């Protein structure tokens, strides 16, 4: 039996799936159950509102929303839930993600979005941020996070050992 | 008896009212009935959806939406109606309106927003654009628009006549 | 016999035709007759003025103007007609369309341009915006717009059904 | 007896205190105990590392870091803790906060910072985001958040009722 | 009897006159006759075309065009004359002149605009550039330019002599 | 016997030659003799000063300077001559030419640079601008310019005739 | 008897003196003799070249150059000396220093400029960087730098002690 | 026996090694011993602090730090040493290095970073700047720098001699 998802990932378009995998790989490794939905703040506004409104009662604790262009998806989630919403600006247009970054992070007062790095790096960081939030009440995720940090440190140490300039 | 409004103006915050007056002055001059509502895409998402959904049946033909920061208001309107939506990015944050401009204009495919100039000039231009759209089927507005253009021309001619460099 | 065009599309250069097709596909689907002209605000200023001035009397209701670099084409149209003019900034230079966006949207007061997304997405959104404007007085287009929105919703629903994460 | 702080706010300079108050007012209202420290990632790097490393064991659950210019404070916190770190870019330099925004949000992979709006609005949103994170395991904060949202809705409704355009 | 103007200065709005004076002071000093007209590329497009088309035959050798926002004035001049056109982007909007700079300088191929610094400094530099162009066939202006450069050098030398750090 | 050059083209690096050819093709067509030198404002500052200082006496009337990055070449020319200097910002770095544009156009007061479009389009426009300046006293170039404009118009007319949408 | 200056500060205009004092206060405190000259890369190019060429032989070890707009002063220094040159972009134009930053930092390969923060903060940091360079061979400056860092740390510690939130 | 390194190069990721080689080639040519370490300000903060703190006592005189995204590496070095730190912003993200440039150069007051050009050109310029700093007390490096400058001049002279336009 599959666990109930704790993290809900929503992306604006099926074409964003490549980027998303960098985040889902992290969640899988941390053993955090998640679901992935394609939802557009603009093409499916009711679905967006409904998803955000129903998330908490279905057991979701954190929502990750990734979108490009005038990226309103994270804001639309945040407007409809008091769960923490993590926004990932995607670099889909010719502006390199400056449009999606400003559309995601510059939320007016009252409704925050926790914005991370533009693009695939952001998807990975969003997953880690979700893990950090969940770790506040989950010892197993907390330990995994510490281990993950140690591995990153070791990878850098190893990279240095290969060197001899 | 007041006419039923043809243009619905929505702004994200009561503090944007100063800017709005530059637009409503135009609508009044053109004899276009309008209504003004304060609606936040983020703080009042249901109200936003409801307003946009009900606008056409209440006789509204064009929606003008002005907001600052990550300005999703025009997009939220457009997502919920097939009426033409005019977006006015306001320069409310420290970025001079670059954030609201990109959040308003860079709509992903399928849901357009007709974006005009940042700020109070944009409010005025939004009112004129609304008039142009309505004029397609309203001879009186069409004539007012022509007259307005003539007046602008005359004002420039007069300004030149005062000169003698 | 061909219908008289209702939408006039003007582009600054023949090399922009690839982008334009994303818009004309929409107009064809909606049964909106259109014409496509290559007009440069700078290389053919008389043609630009003449086109805009004559558009209304030839039955055009909406003009769509797409151009790159210091994109003055939409502004040159708007200066010479009171028809609604939709501007599509194209990402032709090394600045990713920031130049054409600001040249198109930041119109000074008095002469609005309804600016949409940069690039091919903008061409598609311009066609939809033109349809929305025409739909105010055309029941058939109005129904097509509603159907188009339903199809977009369905496409997203279908994309989700394929998933099982 | 004062409650142990749950939120640690760090700012780069005493001159940022004005902005901070917009956030602390929210935390006070929500009954969330917090502490405020002036820490510079650059002038006091050991203090920064030490603060972040010791935060969890002292009962802190969320760190909010606000800084201007090349704002490394949130990143320095995040590098030294697995607690969620919220970054608030401040508009202290002549670039309107574009520098602090990019320095805060564009974290490389592995170490996320939850970035919010530039400036005082960001401080307020940071406090609300911290509340949302804490609310995952605190029913009282969860209720306050719902109430806060309701009040924001009511304020907008009231603003509309005063109107009669 | 007044000399026939050699330089035609056009500005988009009477409110730009303060900036213009920095340029006309230079032209007066150099004994270059000029005229100043308020012309809007958008509000008075015929006047703009007509002015540019008639300039050469009235003895004008160089046109200086200053405008803010989506500054099309210099481009509209250049499209209608083969006289050299100098564009001065003015910082009239909330974007600090980035909009008018890109609208002026990024001309598509075939129709150049000689763009100078944003704002009042640009008006002064435009006047000097006009003088440099005229000096190619005017020995008196050429000598004035050399003298002007010498004076700038002397002013700096004098400023240094006042110092003793 | 070769004519003495009237236009001096200087570029910062041999790798910029591809872009330059778009300009030299224009000059050749117009029968304007030119010379091309590789000069770096930074690596060969004396050569830069010497070139600019000697240009007028060697019969040069206009200098075209193209460079990327912090493009000081046009400014270095202008500082050392009162000939008109045309600056072409090249998009050599990762910033798409925003760096070279601002380095070229934002000259402080007293020393103007006539800046044109970024990149190869700019090289073409620089050559046309040089032709416009020379045409003030050269009837043959003046006629060529008029002919060139006519050809551009005809090319657009022809492109339209091929169409039948 | 005054010490021979070790640091040469050059600024583009006497109006930049206010900013400079933030740097000279540091140099005075560290007992580093300096001189201040007003030199414009554009208005006084020979003086600029001469100053840079003669600096080393007059005992100068580090040059600090501050300028606004298309800030070429630091680059002009660096082109004429192999002494380390520190560039301080000043926010003199309407672009908030983005122009002077890119003009200073984006030097093409071969001629580096050590660029620091925009504005008065940059002047202070330039002085500290000069001190760091000189400290490599000056024990007294090295000790002052360590002391200065300690004082900055203490100031932050003291600021925290005043608090009790 | 290998010489003790005088320059310490740190980069944020092994993937940046390609860029680094442009700098190490310069250092090798100048006979400046160096070491290369992969250190992340975020993934290995202790290592970063430790490296910077220990550098001086191990004989390092200058640190070069290259990183992309929110590039804090140079700042983290500078915070922990009074050695001069040269920052090289790398163009690793979709923003073309604007993020890493602002994160590196806009250091708050008290802790300078000597920032050079974005990317591989910056790595080369960083190596030259390090050489300039070391040359203040090393006659051999000083001579090499002069020779290097002469070679750059000769390369440009040679490139011109190949030409005959």
PDB file of N, CA and C in Angstrom, chain B residues 61-62 78-85 98 101-102 105-118 121 124-125 128-129 132-133 136-137 142 145-146 148-149 152, chain C residues 61-62 78-85 98 101-102 105-118 121 124-126 128-129 132-133 136-137 142 145-146 148-149 152:
ATOM      1  N   UNK B  61     -18.214  44.521 -20.279  1.00  0.00           N
ATOM      2  CA  UNK B  61     -17.600  44.106 -21.542  1.00  0.00           C
ATOM      3  C   UNK B  61     -16.082  44.022 -21.456  1.00  0.00           C
ATOM      4  N   UNK B  62     -15.505  44.847 -20.623  1.00  0.00           N
ATOM      5  CA  UNK B  62     -14.045  44.884 -20.505  1.00  0.00           C
ATOM      6  C   UNK B  62     -13.685  45.000 -19.040  1.00  0.00           C
ATOM      7  N   UNK B  78      -8.458  37.064 -16.162  1.00  0.00           N
ATOM      8  CA  UNK B  78      -8.456  36.441 -17.487  1.00  0.00           C
ATOM      9  C   UNK B  78      -8.707  34.933 -17.418  1.00  0.00           C
ATOM     10  N   UNK B  79      -8.232  34.324 -16.341  1.00  0.00           N
ATOM     11  CA  UNK B  79      -8.414  32.878 -16.200  1.00  0.00           C
ATOM     12  C   UNK B  79      -9.871  32.502 -16.006  1.00  0.00           C
ATOM     13  N   UNK B  80     -10.691  33.491 -15.610  1.00  0.00           N
ATOM     14  CA  UNK B  80     -12.071  33.199 -15.234  1.00  0.00           C
ATOM     15  C   UNK B  80     -13.125  33.877 -16.093  1.00  0.00           C
ATOM     16  N   UNK B  81     -12.688  34.417 -17.215  1.00  0.00           N
ATOM     17  CA  UNK B  81     -13.646  35.043 -18.115  1.00  0.00           C
ATOM     18  C   UNK B  81     -13.064  35.018 -19.513  1.00  0.00           C
ATOM     19  N   UNK B  82     -13.941  35.108 -20.518  1.00  0.00           N
ATOM     20  CA  UNK B  82     -13.425  35.290 -21.870  1.00  0.00           C
ATOM     21  C   UNK B  82     -13.616  36.740 -22.321  1.00  0.00           C
ATOM     22  N   UNK B  83     -14.004  37.600 -21.396  1.00  0.00           N
ATOM     23  CA  UNK B  83     -13.995  39.028 -21.713  1.00  0.00           C
ATOM     24  C   UNK B  83     -12.539  39.491 -21.878  1.00  0.00           C
ATOM     25  N   UNK B  84     -12.319  40.496 -22.705  1.00  0.00           N
ATOM     26  CA  UNK B  84     -10.953  41.038 -22.765  1.00  0.00           C
ATOM     27  C   UNK B  84     -10.569  41.656 -21.428  1.00  0.00           C
ATOM     28  N   UNK B  85      -9.376  41.332 -20.949  1.00  0.00           N
ATOM     29  CA  UNK B  85      -8.868  41.848 -19.670  1.00  0.00           C
ATOM     30  C   UNK B  85      -7.641  42.708 -19.944  1.00  0.00           C
ATOM     31  N   UNK B  98       9.040  46.727 -12.698  1.00  0.00           N
ATOM     32  CA  UNK B  98       9.506  45.641 -13.562  1.00  0.00           C
ATOM     33  C   UNK B  98       8.867  44.326 -13.143  1.00  0.00           C
ATOM     34  N   UNK B 101       5.135  44.436 -14.232  1.00  0.00           N
ATOM     35  CA  UNK B 101       5.059  44.359 -15.695  1.00  0.00           C
ATOM     36  C   UNK B 101       5.224  42.909 -16.166  1.00  0.00           C
ATOM     37  N   UNK B 102       6.296  42.257 -15.722  1.00  0.00           N
ATOM     38  CA  UNK B 102       6.541  40.884 -16.192  1.00  0.00           C
ATOM     39  C   UNK B 102       5.464  39.931 -15.691  1.00  0.00           C
ATOM     40  N   UNK B 105       2.323  40.805 -18.125  1.00  0.00           N
ATOM     41  CA  UNK B 105       2.385  40.639 -19.588  1.00  0.00           C
ATOM     42  C   UNK B 105       2.805  39.248 -20.038  1.00  0.00           C
ATOM     43  N   UNK B 106       3.647  38.586 -19.227  1.00  0.00           N
ATOM     44  CA  UNK B 106       4.239  37.328 -19.701  1.00  0.00           C
ATOM     45  C   UNK B 106       3.322  36.119 -19.492  1.00  0.00           C
ATOM     46  N   UNK B 107       2.040  36.282 -19.756  1.00  0.00           N
ATOM     47  CA  UNK B 107       1.064  35.206 -19.573  1.00  0.00           C
ATOM     48  C   UNK B 107       1.411  34.007 -20.463  1.00  0.00           C
ATOM     49  N   UNK B 108       1.309  32.812 -19.905  1.00  0.00           N
ATOM     50  CA  UNK B 108       1.574  31.624 -20.732  1.00  0.00           C
ATOM     51  C   UNK B 108       0.475  31.439 -21.777  1.00  0.00           C
ATOM     52  N   UNK B 109       0.691  30.573 -22.725  1.00  0.00           N
ATOM     53  CA  UNK B 109      -0.220  30.503 -23.861  1.00  0.00           C
ATOM     54  C   UNK B 109      -1.621  30.044 -23.468  1.00  0.00           C
ATOM     55  N   UNK B 110      -2.590  30.654 -24.070  1.00  0.00           N
ATOM     56  CA  UNK B 110      -3.970  30.275 -23.852  1.00  0.00           C
ATOM     57  C   UNK B 110      -4.812  31.328 -23.160  1.00  0.00           C
ATOM     58  N   UNK B 111      -4.184  32.144 -22.331  1.00  0.00           N
ATOM     59  CA  UNK B 111      -4.944  33.121 -21.525  1.00  0.00           C
ATOM     60  C   UNK B 111      -4.274  34.492 -21.652  1.00  0.00           C
ATOM     61  N   UNK B 112      -4.685  35.308 -22.608  1.00  0.00           N
ATOM     62  CA  UNK B 112      -4.012  36.599 -22.804  1.00  0.00           C
ATOM     63  C   UNK B 112      -4.436  37.662 -21.799  1.00  0.00           C
ATOM     64  N   UNK B 113      -3.516  38.570 -21.501  1.00  0.00           N
ATOM     65  CA  UNK B 113      -3.844  39.814 -20.804  1.00  0.00           C
ATOM     66  C   UNK B 113      -3.323  40.962 -21.680  1.00  0.00           C
ATOM     67  N   UNK B 114      -4.143  41.926 -21.937  1.00  0.00           N
ATOM     68  CA  UNK B 114      -3.771  43.102 -22.737  1.00  0.00           C
ATOM     69  C   UNK B 114      -3.072  44.098 -21.828  1.00  0.00           C
ATOM     70  N   UNK B 115      -1.754  44.067 -21.818  1.00  0.00           N
ATOM     71  CA  UNK B 115      -1.000  44.868 -20.849  1.00  0.00           C
ATOM     72  C   UNK B 115      -0.656  46.244 -21.405  1.00  0.00           C
ATOM     73  N   UNK B 116      -0.795  47.254 -20.569  1.00  0.00           N
ATOM     74  CA  UNK B 116      -0.442  48.618 -20.973  1.00  0.00           C
ATOM     75  C   UNK B 116       0.685  49.151 -20.084  1.00  0.00           C
ATOM     76  N   UNK B 117       1.038  50.397 -20.293  1.00  0.00           N
ATOM     77  CA  UNK B 117       2.124  51.083 -19.590  1.00  0.00           C
ATOM     78  C   UNK B 117       2.053  50.929 -18.067  1.00  0.00           C
ATOM     79  N   UNK B 118       3.207  50.887 -17.430  1.00  0.00           N
ATOM     80  CA  UNK B 118       3.291  50.854 -15.966  1.00  0.00           C
ATOM     81  C   UNK B 118       2.738  52.166 -15.361  1.00  0.00           C
ATOM     82  N   UNK B 121       0.007  56.433 -16.018  1.00  0.00           N
ATOM     83  CA  UNK B 121      -0.122  56.542 -17.474  1.00  0.00           C
ATOM     84  C   UNK B 121      -0.832  55.303 -18.016  1.00  0.00           C
ATOM     85  N   UNK B 124      -4.586  55.457 -17.488  1.00  0.00           N
ATOM     86  CA  UNK B 124      -5.202  56.297 -18.510  1.00  0.00           C
ATOM     87  C   UNK B 124      -5.271  55.533 -19.845  1.00  0.00           C
ATOM     88  N   UNK B 125      -4.184  54.888 -20.205  1.00  0.00           N
ATOM     89  CA  UNK B 125      -4.181  54.136 -21.463  1.00  0.00           C
ATOM     90  C   UNK B 125      -5.134  52.946 -21.426  1.00  0.00           C
ATOM     91  N   UNK B 128      -8.511  54.227 -22.232  1.00  0.00           N
ATOM     92  CA  UNK B 128      -8.624  54.516 -23.668  1.00  0.00           C
ATOM     93  C   UNK B 128      -8.735  53.223 -24.478  1.00  0.00           C
ATOM     94  N   UNK B 129      -7.984  52.201 -24.071  1.00  0.00           N
ATOM     95  CA  UNK B 129      -8.065  50.914 -24.774  1.00  0.00           C
ATOM     96  C   UNK B 129      -9.455  50.300 -24.607  1.00  0.00           C
ATOM     97  N   UNK B 132     -11.646  52.027 -26.947  1.00  0.00           N
ATOM     98  CA  UNK B 132     -11.438  51.569 -28.326  1.00  0.00           C
ATOM     99  C   UNK B 132     -12.162  50.263 -28.592  1.00  0.00           C
ATOM    100  N   UNK B 133     -12.135  49.379 -27.592  1.00  0.00           N
ATOM    101  CA  UNK B 133     -12.816  48.089 -27.752  1.00  0.00           C
ATOM    102  C   UNK B 133     -14.328  48.307 -27.819  1.00  0.00           C
ATOM    103  N   UNK B 136     -15.958  49.726 -31.056  1.00  0.00           N
ATOM    104  CA  UNK B 136     -16.220  48.855 -32.219  1.00  0.00           C
ATOM    105  C   UNK B 136     -17.717  48.704 -32.453  1.00  0.00           C
ATOM    106  N   UNK B 137     -18.515  48.890 -31.395  1.00  0.00           N
ATOM    107  CA  UNK B 137     -19.959  48.773 -31.527  1.00  0.00           C
ATOM    108  C   UNK B 137     -20.699  49.910 -30.865  1.00  0.00           C
ATOM    109  N   UNK B 142     -16.946  56.021 -30.351  1.00  0.00           N
ATOM    110  CA  UNK B 142     -16.035  56.157 -31.495  1.00  0.00           C
ATOM    111  C   UNK B 142     -15.792  57.643 -31.812  1.00  0.00           C
ATOM    112  N   UNK B 145     -13.624  59.261 -29.189  1.00  0.00           N
ATOM    113  CA  UNK B 145     -12.210  58.889 -29.343  1.00  0.00           C
ATOM    114  C   UNK B 145     -11.534  59.759 -30.401  1.00  0.00           C
ATOM    115  N   UNK B 146     -12.249  59.948 -31.509  1.00  0.00           N
ATOM    116  CA  UNK B 146     -11.691  60.785 -32.579  1.00  0.00           C
ATOM    117  C   UNK B 146     -11.490  62.214 -32.060  1.00  0.00           C
ATOM    118  N   UNK B 148     -11.079  63.095 -28.965  1.00  0.00           N
ATOM    119  CA  UNK B 148      -9.987  63.086 -27.972  1.00  0.00           C
ATOM    120  C   UNK B 148      -8.639  63.160 -28.669  1.00  0.00           C
ATOM    121  N   UNK B 149      -8.501  62.394 -29.733  1.00  0.00           N
ATOM    122  CA  UNK B 149      -7.241  62.436 -30.493  1.00  0.00           C
ATOM    123  C   UNK B 149      -7.008  63.841 -31.072  1.00  0.00           C
ATOM    124  N   UNK B 152      -5.761  66.120 -28.395  1.00  0.00           N
ATOM    125  CA  UNK B 152      -4.339  65.899 -28.082  1.00  0.00           C
ATOM    126  C   UNK B 152      -3.469  66.576 -29.146  1.00  0.00           C
TER     127      UNK B 152
ATOM    128  N   UNK C  61     -11.270  45.070 -37.550  1.00  0.00           N
ATOM    129  CA  UNK C  61     -11.683  45.496 -36.211  1.00  0.00           C
ATOM    130  C   UNK C  61     -10.530  45.525 -35.217  1.00  0.00           C
ATOM    131  N   UNK C  62      -9.558  44.679 -35.443  1.00  0.00           N
ATOM    132  CA  UNK C  62      -8.426  44.585 -34.514  1.00  0.00           C
ATOM    133  C   UNK C  62      -7.149  44.440 -35.325  1.00  0.00           C
ATOM    134  N   UNK C  78      -1.140  52.162 -33.682  1.00  0.00           N
ATOM    135  CA  UNK C  78      -2.036  52.796 -32.719  1.00  0.00           C
ATOM    136  C   UNK C  78      -2.118  54.310 -32.919  1.00  0.00           C
ATOM    137  N   UNK C  79      -1.007  54.898 -33.361  1.00  0.00           N
ATOM    138  CA  UNK C  79      -0.994  56.350 -33.569  1.00  0.00           C
ATOM    139  C   UNK C  79      -1.902  56.765 -34.714  1.00  0.00           C
ATOM    140  N   UNK C  80      -2.241  55.815 -35.574  1.00  0.00           N
ATOM    141  CA  UNK C  80      -2.976  56.143 -36.794  1.00  0.00           C
ATOM    142  C   UNK C  80      -4.345  55.510 -36.910  1.00  0.00           C
ATOM    143  N   UNK C  81      -4.839  54.975 -35.822  1.00  0.00           N
ATOM    144  CA  UNK C  81      -6.171  54.383 -35.839  1.00  0.00           C
ATOM    145  C   UNK C  81      -6.722  54.403 -34.427  1.00  0.00           C
ATOM    146  N   UNK C  82      -8.042  54.354 -34.320  1.00  0.00           N
ATOM    147  CA  UNK C  82      -8.611  54.170 -32.981  1.00  0.00           C
ATOM    148  C   UNK C  82      -9.105  52.739 -32.804  1.00  0.00           C
ATOM    149  N   UNK C  83      -8.769  51.879 -33.751  1.00  0.00           N
ATOM    150  CA  UNK C  83      -9.032  50.457 -33.526  1.00  0.00           C
ATOM    151  C   UNK C  83      -8.112  49.955 -32.407  1.00  0.00           C
ATOM    152  N   UNK C  84      -8.555  48.943 -31.669  1.00  0.00           N
ATOM    153  CA  UNK C  84      -7.635  48.352 -30.689  1.00  0.00           C
ATOM    154  C   UNK C  84      -6.448  47.708 -31.403  1.00  0.00           C
ATOM    155  N   UNK C  85      -5.247  47.995 -30.915  1.00  0.00           N
ATOM    156  CA  UNK C  85      -4.018  47.446 -31.493  1.00  0.00           C
ATOM    157  C   UNK C  85      -3.342  46.562 -30.455  1.00  0.00           C
ATOM    158  N   UNK C  98      13.577  41.905 -24.217  1.00  0.00           N
ATOM    159  CA  UNK C  98      13.359  42.989 -23.253  1.00  0.00           C
ATOM    160  C   UNK C  98      13.229  44.316 -23.993  1.00  0.00           C
ATOM    161  N   UNK C 101       9.773  44.336 -25.773  1.00  0.00           N
ATOM    162  CA  UNK C 101       8.709  44.432 -24.771  1.00  0.00           C
ATOM    163  C   UNK C 101       8.547  45.882 -24.305  1.00  0.00           C
ATOM    164  N   UNK C 102       9.654  46.495 -23.869  1.00  0.00           N
ATOM    165  CA  UNK C 102       9.553  47.861 -23.339  1.00  0.00           C
ATOM    166  C   UNK C 102       9.155  48.850 -24.437  1.00  0.00           C
ATOM    167  N   UNK C 105       5.182  48.095 -24.863  1.00  0.00           N
ATOM    168  CA  UNK C 105       4.216  48.273 -23.770  1.00  0.00           C
ATOM    169  C   UNK C 105       4.257  49.671 -23.141  1.00  0.00           C
ATOM    170  N   UNK C 106       5.439  50.296 -23.125  1.00  0.00           N
ATOM    171  CA  UNK C 106       5.577  51.535 -22.358  1.00  0.00           C
ATOM    172  C   UNK C 106       5.098  52.777 -23.119  1.00  0.00           C
ATOM    173  N   UNK C 107       3.998  52.659 -23.840  1.00  0.00           N
ATOM    174  CA  UNK C 107       3.455  53.772 -24.615  1.00  0.00           C
ATOM    175  C   UNK C 107       3.132  54.973 -23.719  1.00  0.00           C
ATOM    176  N   UNK C 108       3.470  56.161 -24.162  1.00  0.00           N
ATOM    177  CA  UNK C 108       3.120  57.350 -23.379  1.00  0.00           C
ATOM    178  C   UNK C 108       1.606  57.567 -23.386  1.00  0.00           C
ATOM    179  N   UNK C 109       1.157  58.438 -22.529  1.00  0.00           N
ATOM    180  CA  UNK C 109      -0.284  58.546 -22.334  1.00  0.00           C
ATOM    181  C   UNK C 109      -1.020  59.052 -23.579  1.00  0.00           C
ATOM    182  N   UNK C 110      -2.153  58.462 -23.811  1.00  0.00           N
ATOM    183  CA  UNK C 110      -2.993  58.898 -24.923  1.00  0.00           C
ATOM    184  C   UNK C 110      -3.146  57.867 -26.026  1.00  0.00           C
ATOM    185  N   UNK C 111      -2.156  57.024 -26.203  1.00  0.00           N
ATOM    186  CA  UNK C 111      -2.174  56.070 -27.312  1.00  0.00           C
ATOM    187  C   UNK C 111      -1.814  54.673 -26.777  1.00  0.00           C
ATOM    188  N   UNK C 112      -2.812  53.876 -26.393  1.00  0.00           N
ATOM    189  CA  UNK C 112      -2.501  52.577 -25.796  1.00  0.00           C
ATOM    190  C   UNK C 112      -2.139  51.512 -26.834  1.00  0.00           C
ATOM    191  N   UNK C 113      -1.303  50.580 -26.426  1.00  0.00           N
ATOM    192  CA  UNK C 113      -1.093  49.329 -27.165  1.00  0.00           C
ATOM    193  C   UNK C 113      -1.354  48.186 -26.191  1.00  0.00           C
ATOM    194  N   UNK C 114      -2.172  47.224 -26.604  1.00  0.00           N
ATOM    195  CA  UNK C 114      -2.497  46.061 -25.785  1.00  0.00           C
ATOM    196  C   UNK C 114      -1.402  45.031 -25.972  1.00  0.00           C
ATOM    197  N   UNK C 115      -0.433  45.028 -25.061  1.00  0.00           N
ATOM    198  CA  UNK C 115       0.761  44.193 -25.245  1.00  0.00           C
ATOM    199  C   UNK C 115       0.564  42.810 -24.627  1.00  0.00           C
ATOM    200  N   UNK C 116       1.017  41.792 -25.341  1.00  0.00           N
ATOM    201  CA  UNK C 116       0.941  40.422 -24.818  1.00  0.00           C
ATOM    202  C   UNK C 116       2.358  39.838 -24.695  1.00  0.00           C
ATOM    203  N   UNK C 117       2.430  38.602 -24.317  1.00  0.00           N
ATOM    204  CA  UNK C 117       3.677  37.861 -24.082  1.00  0.00           C
ATOM    205  C   UNK C 117       4.679  37.990 -25.237  1.00  0.00           C
ATOM    206  N   UNK C 118       5.959  37.989 -24.889  1.00  0.00           N
ATOM    207  CA  UNK C 118       7.031  37.998 -25.893  1.00  0.00           C
ATOM    208  C   UNK C 118       7.011  36.703 -26.727  1.00  0.00           C
ATOM    209  N   UNK C 121       4.444  32.537 -28.201  1.00  0.00           N
ATOM    210  CA  UNK C 121       3.336  32.451 -27.234  1.00  0.00           C
ATOM    211  C   UNK C 121       2.497  33.726 -27.319  1.00  0.00           C
ATOM    212  N   UNK C 124       0.136  33.679 -30.292  1.00  0.00           N
ATOM    213  CA  UNK C 124      -1.046  32.881 -29.978  1.00  0.00           C
ATOM    214  C   UNK C 124      -1.991  33.661 -29.056  1.00  0.00           C
ATOM    215  N   UNK C 125      -1.429  34.265 -28.027  1.00  0.00           N
ATOM    216  CA  UNK C 125      -2.276  35.032 -27.113  1.00  0.00           C
ATOM    217  C   UNK C 125      -2.887  36.263 -27.788  1.00  0.00           C
ATOM    218  N   UNK C 126      -2.173  36.859 -28.729  1.00  0.00           N
ATOM    219  CA  UNK C 126      -2.732  38.006 -29.458  1.00  0.00           C
ATOM    220  C   UNK C 126      -3.962  37.572 -30.251  1.00  0.00           C
ATOM    221  N   UNK C 128      -5.927  35.090 -29.548  1.00  0.00           N
ATOM    222  CA  UNK C 128      -7.013  34.837 -28.599  1.00  0.00           C
ATOM    223  C   UNK C 128      -7.606  36.143 -28.076  1.00  0.00           C
ATOM    224  N   UNK C 129      -6.761  37.132 -27.835  1.00  0.00           N
ATOM    225  CA  UNK C 129      -7.260  38.433 -27.368  1.00  0.00           C
ATOM    226  C   UNK C 129      -8.123  39.085 -28.449  1.00  0.00           C
ATOM    227  N   UNK C 132     -11.380  37.454 -28.292  1.00  0.00           N
ATOM    228  CA  UNK C 132     -12.169  37.925 -27.149  1.00  0.00           C
ATOM    229  C   UNK C 132     -12.834  39.265 -27.450  1.00  0.00           C
ATOM    230  N   UNK C 133     -12.097  40.130 -28.128  1.00  0.00           N
ATOM    231  CA  UNK C 133     -12.659  41.442 -28.470  1.00  0.00           C
ATOM    232  C   UNK C 133     -13.801  41.281 -29.479  1.00  0.00           C
ATOM    233  N   UNK C 136     -17.260  39.967 -28.270  1.00  0.00           N
ATOM    234  CA  UNK C 136     -18.212  40.858 -27.595  1.00  0.00           C
ATOM    235  C   UNK C 136     -19.460  41.066 -28.454  1.00  0.00           C
ATOM    236  N   UNK C 137     -19.283  40.893 -29.773  1.00  0.00           N
ATOM    237  CA  UNK C 137     -20.430  41.062 -30.671  1.00  0.00           C
ATOM    238  C   UNK C 137     -20.548  39.940 -31.675  1.00  0.00           C
ATOM    239  N   UNK C 142     -17.685  33.696 -29.548  1.00  0.00           N
ATOM    240  CA  UNK C 142     -17.824  33.544 -28.090  1.00  0.00           C
ATOM    241  C   UNK C 142     -17.927  32.065 -27.717  1.00  0.00           C
ATOM    242  N   UNK C 145     -14.601  30.344 -28.129  1.00  0.00           N
ATOM    243  CA  UNK C 145     -13.672  30.669 -27.033  1.00  0.00           C
ATOM    244  C   UNK C 145     -13.956  29.793 -25.813  1.00  0.00           C
ATOM    245  N   UNK C 146     -15.243  29.652 -25.508  1.00  0.00           N
ATOM    246  CA  UNK C 146     -15.600  28.806 -24.365  1.00  0.00           C
ATOM    247  C   UNK C 146     -15.151  27.373 -24.623  1.00  0.00           C
ATOM    248  N   UNK C 148     -12.731  26.422 -26.584  1.00  0.00           N
ATOM    249  CA  UNK C 148     -11.270  26.376 -26.547  1.00  0.00           C
ATOM    250  C   UNK C 148     -10.774  26.264 -25.111  1.00  0.00           C
ATOM    251  N   UNK C 149     -11.383  27.039 -24.247  1.00  0.00           N
ATOM    252  CA  UNK C 149     -11.007  26.976 -22.828  1.00  0.00           C
ATOM    253  C   UNK C 149     -11.292  25.574 -22.262  1.00  0.00           C
ATOM    254  N   UNK C 152      -8.614  23.205 -23.364  1.00  0.00           N
ATOM    255  CA  UNK C 152      -7.364  23.371 -22.597  1.00  0.00           C
ATOM    256  C   UNK C 152      -7.488  22.681 -21.246  1.00  0.00           C
TER     257      UNK C 152
END
